[in-house]
Coordinates of C-alpha atoms in Angstrom, one line a residue:
X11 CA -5.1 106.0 -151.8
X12 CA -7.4 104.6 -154.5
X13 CA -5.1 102.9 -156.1
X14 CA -3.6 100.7 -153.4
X15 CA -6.8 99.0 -152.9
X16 CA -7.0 95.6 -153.8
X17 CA -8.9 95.1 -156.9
X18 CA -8.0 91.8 -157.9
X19 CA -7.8 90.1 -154.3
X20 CA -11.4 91.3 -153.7
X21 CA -12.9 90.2 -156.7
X22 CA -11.0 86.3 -156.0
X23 CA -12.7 86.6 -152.6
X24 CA -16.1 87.3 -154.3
X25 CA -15.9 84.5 -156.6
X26 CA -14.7 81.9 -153.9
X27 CA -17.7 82.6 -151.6
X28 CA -20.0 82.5 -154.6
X29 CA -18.4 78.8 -155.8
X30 CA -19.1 77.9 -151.8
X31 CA -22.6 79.1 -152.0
X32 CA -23.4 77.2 -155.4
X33 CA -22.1 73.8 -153.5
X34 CA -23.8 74.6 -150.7
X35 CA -26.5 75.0 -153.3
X36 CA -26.4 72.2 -155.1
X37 CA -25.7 69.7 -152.2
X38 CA -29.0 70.5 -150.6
X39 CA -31.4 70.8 -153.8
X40 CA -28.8 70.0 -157.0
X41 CA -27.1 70.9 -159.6
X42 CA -30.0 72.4 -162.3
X43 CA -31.0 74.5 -158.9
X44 CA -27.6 75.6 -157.7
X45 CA -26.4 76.8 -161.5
X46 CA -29.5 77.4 -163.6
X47 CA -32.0 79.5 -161.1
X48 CA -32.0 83.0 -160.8
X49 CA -30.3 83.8 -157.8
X50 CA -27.7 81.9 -159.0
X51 CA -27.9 85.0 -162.4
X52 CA -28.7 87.6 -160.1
X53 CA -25.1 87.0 -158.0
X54 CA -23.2 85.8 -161.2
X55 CA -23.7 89.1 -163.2
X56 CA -22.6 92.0 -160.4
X57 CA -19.6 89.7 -160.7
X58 CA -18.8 89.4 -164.0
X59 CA -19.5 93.2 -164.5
X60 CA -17.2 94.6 -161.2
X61 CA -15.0 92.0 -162.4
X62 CA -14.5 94.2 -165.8
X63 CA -14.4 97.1 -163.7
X64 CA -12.0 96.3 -161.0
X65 CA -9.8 95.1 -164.0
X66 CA -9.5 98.3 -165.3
X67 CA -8.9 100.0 -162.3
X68 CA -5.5 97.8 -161.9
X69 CA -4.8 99.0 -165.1
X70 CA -4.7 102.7 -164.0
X71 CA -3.3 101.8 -160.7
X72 CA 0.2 99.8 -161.9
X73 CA 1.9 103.5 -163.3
X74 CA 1.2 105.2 -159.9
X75 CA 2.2 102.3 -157.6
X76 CA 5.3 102.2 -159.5
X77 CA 5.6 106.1 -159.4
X78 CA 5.1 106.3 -155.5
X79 CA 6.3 103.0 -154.1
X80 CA 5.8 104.3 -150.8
X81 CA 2.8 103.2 -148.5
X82 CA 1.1 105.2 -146.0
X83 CA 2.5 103.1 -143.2
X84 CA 6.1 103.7 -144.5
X85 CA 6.4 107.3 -144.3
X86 CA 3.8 108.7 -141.5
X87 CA 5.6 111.8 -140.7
X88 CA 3.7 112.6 -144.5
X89 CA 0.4 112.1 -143.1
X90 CA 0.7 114.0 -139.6
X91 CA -0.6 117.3 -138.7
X92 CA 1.5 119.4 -136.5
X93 CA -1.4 122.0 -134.0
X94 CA -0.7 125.0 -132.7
X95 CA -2.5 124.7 -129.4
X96 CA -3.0 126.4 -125.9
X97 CA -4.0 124.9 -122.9
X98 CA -4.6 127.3 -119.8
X99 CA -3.1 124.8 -117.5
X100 CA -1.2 125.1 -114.3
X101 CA 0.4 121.8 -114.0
X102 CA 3.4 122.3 -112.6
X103 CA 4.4 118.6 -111.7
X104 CA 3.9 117.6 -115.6
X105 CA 7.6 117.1 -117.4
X106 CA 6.5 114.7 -119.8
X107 CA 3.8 116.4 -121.6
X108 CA 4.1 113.4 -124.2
X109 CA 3.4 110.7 -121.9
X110 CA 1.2 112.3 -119.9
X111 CA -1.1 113.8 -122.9
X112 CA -0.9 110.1 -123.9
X113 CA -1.8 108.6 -121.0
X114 CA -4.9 110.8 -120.4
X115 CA -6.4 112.3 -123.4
X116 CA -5.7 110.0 -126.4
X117 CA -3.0 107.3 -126.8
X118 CA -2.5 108.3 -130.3
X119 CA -1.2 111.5 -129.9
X120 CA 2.5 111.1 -132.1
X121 CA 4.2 113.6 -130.6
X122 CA 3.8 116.9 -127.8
X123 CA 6.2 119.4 -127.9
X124 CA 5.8 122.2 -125.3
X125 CA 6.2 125.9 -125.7
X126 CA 6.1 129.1 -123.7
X127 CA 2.9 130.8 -121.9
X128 CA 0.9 127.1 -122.2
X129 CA 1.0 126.9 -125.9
X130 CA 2.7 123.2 -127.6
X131 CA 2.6 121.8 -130.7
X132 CA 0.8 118.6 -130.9
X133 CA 1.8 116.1 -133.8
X134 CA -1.4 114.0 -134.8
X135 CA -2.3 111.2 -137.3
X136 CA -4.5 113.2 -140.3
X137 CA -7.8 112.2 -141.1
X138 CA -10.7 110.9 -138.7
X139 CA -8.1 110.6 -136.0
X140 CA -7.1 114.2 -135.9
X141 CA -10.9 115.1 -135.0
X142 CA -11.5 112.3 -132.5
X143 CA -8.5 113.6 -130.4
X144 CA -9.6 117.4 -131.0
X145 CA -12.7 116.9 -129.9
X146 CA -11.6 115.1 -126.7
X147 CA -9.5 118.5 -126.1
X148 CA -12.3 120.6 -126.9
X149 CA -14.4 118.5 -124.1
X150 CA -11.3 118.2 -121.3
X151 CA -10.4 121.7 -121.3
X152 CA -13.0 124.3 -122.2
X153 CA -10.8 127.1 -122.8
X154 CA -8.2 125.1 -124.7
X155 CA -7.9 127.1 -128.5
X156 CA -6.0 126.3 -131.5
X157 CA -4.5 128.8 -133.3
X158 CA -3.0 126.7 -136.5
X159 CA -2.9 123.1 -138.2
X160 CA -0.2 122.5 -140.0
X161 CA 0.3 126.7 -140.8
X162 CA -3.3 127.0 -141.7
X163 CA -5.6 129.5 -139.9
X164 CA -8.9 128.0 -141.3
X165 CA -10.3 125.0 -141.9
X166 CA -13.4 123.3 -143.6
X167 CA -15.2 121.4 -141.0
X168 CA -18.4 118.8 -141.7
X169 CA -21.0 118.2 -139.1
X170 CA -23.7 115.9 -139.3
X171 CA -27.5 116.2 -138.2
X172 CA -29.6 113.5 -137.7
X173 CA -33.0 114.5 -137.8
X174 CA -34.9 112.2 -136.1
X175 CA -37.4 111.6 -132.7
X176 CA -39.8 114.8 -133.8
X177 CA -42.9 114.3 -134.7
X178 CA -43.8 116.7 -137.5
X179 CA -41.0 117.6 -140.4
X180 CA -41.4 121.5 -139.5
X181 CA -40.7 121.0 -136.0
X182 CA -37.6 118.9 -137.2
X183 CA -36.5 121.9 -139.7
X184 CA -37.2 124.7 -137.0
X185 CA -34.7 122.7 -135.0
X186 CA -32.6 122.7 -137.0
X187 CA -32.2 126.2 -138.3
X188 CA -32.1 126.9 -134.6
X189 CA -29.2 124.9 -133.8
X190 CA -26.9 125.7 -136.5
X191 CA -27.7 129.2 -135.9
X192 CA -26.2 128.6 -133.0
X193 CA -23.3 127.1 -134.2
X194 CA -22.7 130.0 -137.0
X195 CA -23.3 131.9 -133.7
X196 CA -19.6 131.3 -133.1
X197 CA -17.3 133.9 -134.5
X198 CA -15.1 133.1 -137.0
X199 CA -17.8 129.5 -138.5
X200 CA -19.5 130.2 -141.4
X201 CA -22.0 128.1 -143.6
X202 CA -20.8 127.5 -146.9
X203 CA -22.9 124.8 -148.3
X204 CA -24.6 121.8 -147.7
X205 CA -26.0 118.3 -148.7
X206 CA -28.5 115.6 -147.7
X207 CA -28.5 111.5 -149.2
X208 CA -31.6 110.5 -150.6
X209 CA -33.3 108.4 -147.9
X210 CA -34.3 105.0 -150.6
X211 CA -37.2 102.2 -149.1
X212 CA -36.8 98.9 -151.0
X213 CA -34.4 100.1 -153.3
X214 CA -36.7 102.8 -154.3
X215 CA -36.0 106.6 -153.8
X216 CA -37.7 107.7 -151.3
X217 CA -40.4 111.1 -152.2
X218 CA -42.5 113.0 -150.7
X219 CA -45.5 111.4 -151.9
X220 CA -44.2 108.2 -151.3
X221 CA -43.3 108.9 -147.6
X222 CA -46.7 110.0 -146.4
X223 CA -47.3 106.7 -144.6
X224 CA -45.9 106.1 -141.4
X225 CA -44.7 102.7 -141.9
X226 CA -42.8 103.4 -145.4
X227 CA -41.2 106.9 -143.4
X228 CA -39.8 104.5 -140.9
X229 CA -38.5 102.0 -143.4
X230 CA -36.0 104.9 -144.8
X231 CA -34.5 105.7 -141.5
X232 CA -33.4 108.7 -139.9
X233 CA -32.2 111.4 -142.7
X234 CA -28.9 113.0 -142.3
X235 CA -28.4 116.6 -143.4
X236 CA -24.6 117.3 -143.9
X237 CA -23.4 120.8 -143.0
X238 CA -19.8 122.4 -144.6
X239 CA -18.4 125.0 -142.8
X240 CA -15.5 127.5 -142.8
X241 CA -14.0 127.9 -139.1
X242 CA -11.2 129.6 -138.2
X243 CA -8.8 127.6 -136.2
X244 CA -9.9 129.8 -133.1
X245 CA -13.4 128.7 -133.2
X246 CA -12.8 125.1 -134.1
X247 CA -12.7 123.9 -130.5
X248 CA -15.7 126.0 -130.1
X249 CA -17.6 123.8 -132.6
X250 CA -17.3 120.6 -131.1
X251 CA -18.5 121.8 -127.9
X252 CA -21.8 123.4 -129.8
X253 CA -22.0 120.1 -131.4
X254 CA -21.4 118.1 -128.3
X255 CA -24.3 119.7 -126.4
X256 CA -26.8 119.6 -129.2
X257 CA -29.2 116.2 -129.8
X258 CA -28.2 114.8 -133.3
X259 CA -25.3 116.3 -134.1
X260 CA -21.7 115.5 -135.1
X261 CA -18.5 117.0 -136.4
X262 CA -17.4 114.1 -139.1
X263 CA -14.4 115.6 -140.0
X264 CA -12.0 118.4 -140.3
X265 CA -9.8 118.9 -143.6
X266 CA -8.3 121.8 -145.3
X267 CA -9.0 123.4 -148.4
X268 CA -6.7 121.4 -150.8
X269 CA -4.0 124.2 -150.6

């Protein structure tokens, strides 16, 4: 959490790097040089001002570290989701499903616990790491499903498109209206909204107008379009194996929706 981060510690990191800098400085061309130019300004005021910042956020911080003393790393089973999944497998030879899961789909796997008719519970870190593994499940067995995560039945879900290596921007947009079509092909995934970052050149935003050259198009990089979607946990699986086979995309993550 946003509070645990280290304000203080960071800013004592900036400010010994910046003091080895200015000697660095001032060794090679002196002191007036190392203390009175304007990089030396241009690094000493971001510092000053995050410094005011950061200060402030301790501030808020100290009331909730002393309301929950507990870190992440002290109480994991908090930060764990527990999926209802069903793998249509016939190995009959498995009696550790932990160890084996563990040792062939994804170490981090916490915990397996089997159930009847090929269903088991899988216990997995939250997060990123939940939707690394799922996505290795959804590519290992292509019939696998999940039914829950952590008693919910849906599930907000962001995929990322890179739209980049097309030569004109409507051939780029017809692409990709065509492949998340095919994604909200999928029954039970559907669009609920969706965002783009500003692509910036030179610390400039980048427009239209200003991105009708070549040269200042490439500067900006590759644009990102970010997609939200509402899956069911039946069709989840189903998502990263659209994603998976289409060019440029990627599911980022998979959270809930705060209930």
């Amino acid at each position: 959490p946003w509070y645990r981060f280290p304000f203080l510690q960071f800013m004592n990191t900036y400010f010994e790097v910046f003091q080895r800098q200015c000697n660095i400085v001032q060794e090679k061309y002196g002191l007036i040089q190392a203390y009175g130019s304007m990089p030396f300004l241009v690094d000493l005021v971001p510092g000053i001002v995050m410094t005011v910042l950061f200060a402030q956020m301790k501030l808020f911080a100290i009331p909730l570290q002393v309301a929950f003393p507990n870190d992440y790393d002290e109480d994991k089973s908090r930060l764990l989701e527990d999926i209802v999944v069903h793998l249509p497998l016939n190995l009959e030879g498995v009696t550790d499903w932990d160890d084996y899961l563990k040792s062939t789909l994804d170490e981090r796997i916490l915990q397996c616990q089997p159930l009847p008719y090929n269903f088991m519970v899988l216990s997995l870190p939250t997060f990123k790491t939940m939707g690394e593994i799922l996505k290795k499940i959804a590519i290992r067995f292509p019939s696998a499903r999940v039914y829950q995560i952590s008693n919910q039945c849906e599930v907000q879900v962001r995929v990322s498109v890179s739209k980049s290596g097309k030569s004109t921007s409507t051939e780029k947009e017809n692409d990709a209206d065509s492949d998340l079509q095919r994604i909200l092909s999928a029954a039970g995934v559907e669009l609920k909204t969706s965002y783009k970052y500003p692509n910036t050149n030179n610390g400039h935003v980048q427009t239209s107008q200003s991105a009708s050259s070549s040269s200042a198009a490439a500067a900006a990089g590759p644009s990102e379009t970010y997609y939200c979607l509402e899956v069911h946990c039946l069709a989840l699986l189903e998502v990263f194996r659209i994603c998976n086979s289409l060019p440029n995309h990627r599911v980022e993550q998979v959270y809930d929706f705060w209930n």
